[in-house]
Coordinates of C-alpha atoms in Angstrom, one line a residue:
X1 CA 4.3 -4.4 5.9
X2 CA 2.0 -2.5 3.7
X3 CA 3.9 -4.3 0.6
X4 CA 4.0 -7.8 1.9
X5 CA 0.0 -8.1 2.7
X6 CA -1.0 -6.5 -0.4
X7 CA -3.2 -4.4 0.4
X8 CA -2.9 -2.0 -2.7
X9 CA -4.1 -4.9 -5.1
X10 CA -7.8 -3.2 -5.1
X11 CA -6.2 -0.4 -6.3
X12 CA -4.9 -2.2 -9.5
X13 CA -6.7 -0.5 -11.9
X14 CA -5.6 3.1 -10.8
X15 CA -3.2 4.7 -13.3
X16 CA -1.9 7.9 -10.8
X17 CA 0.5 8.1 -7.8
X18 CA 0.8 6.0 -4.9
X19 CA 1.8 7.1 -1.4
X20 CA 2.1 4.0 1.1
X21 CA 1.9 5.8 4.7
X22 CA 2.2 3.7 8.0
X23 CA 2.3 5.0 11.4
X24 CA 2.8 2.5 14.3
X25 CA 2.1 4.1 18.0
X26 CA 3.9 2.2 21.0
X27 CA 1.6 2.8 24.1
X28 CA 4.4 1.8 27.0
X29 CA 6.8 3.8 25.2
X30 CA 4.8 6.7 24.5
X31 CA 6.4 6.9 20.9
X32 CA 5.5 6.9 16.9
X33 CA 6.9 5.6 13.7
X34 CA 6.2 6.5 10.6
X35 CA 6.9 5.1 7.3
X36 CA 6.2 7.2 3.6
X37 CA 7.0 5.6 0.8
X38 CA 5.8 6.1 -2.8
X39 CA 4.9 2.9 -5.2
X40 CA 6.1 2.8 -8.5
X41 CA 3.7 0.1 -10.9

């Protein structure tokens, strides 16, 4: 998700690491997801 809306392309001109982190939290379930993945330019 983080990939496909872009939201990294204010972050253009930084030249170090990237971590993308997501965490989605279903209410009626009472469970979490979580997503780490690192970006590569």
């Amino acid at each position: 998700m983080i990939r496909e809306k872009r939201y990294f392309d204010s972050l253009s001109a930084y030249s170090g690491n990237l971590l993308f982190v997501g965490v989605n939290y279903d209410e009626k379930a009472k469970t979490h997801e979580c997503r780490i993945e690192q970006f590569v330019k």
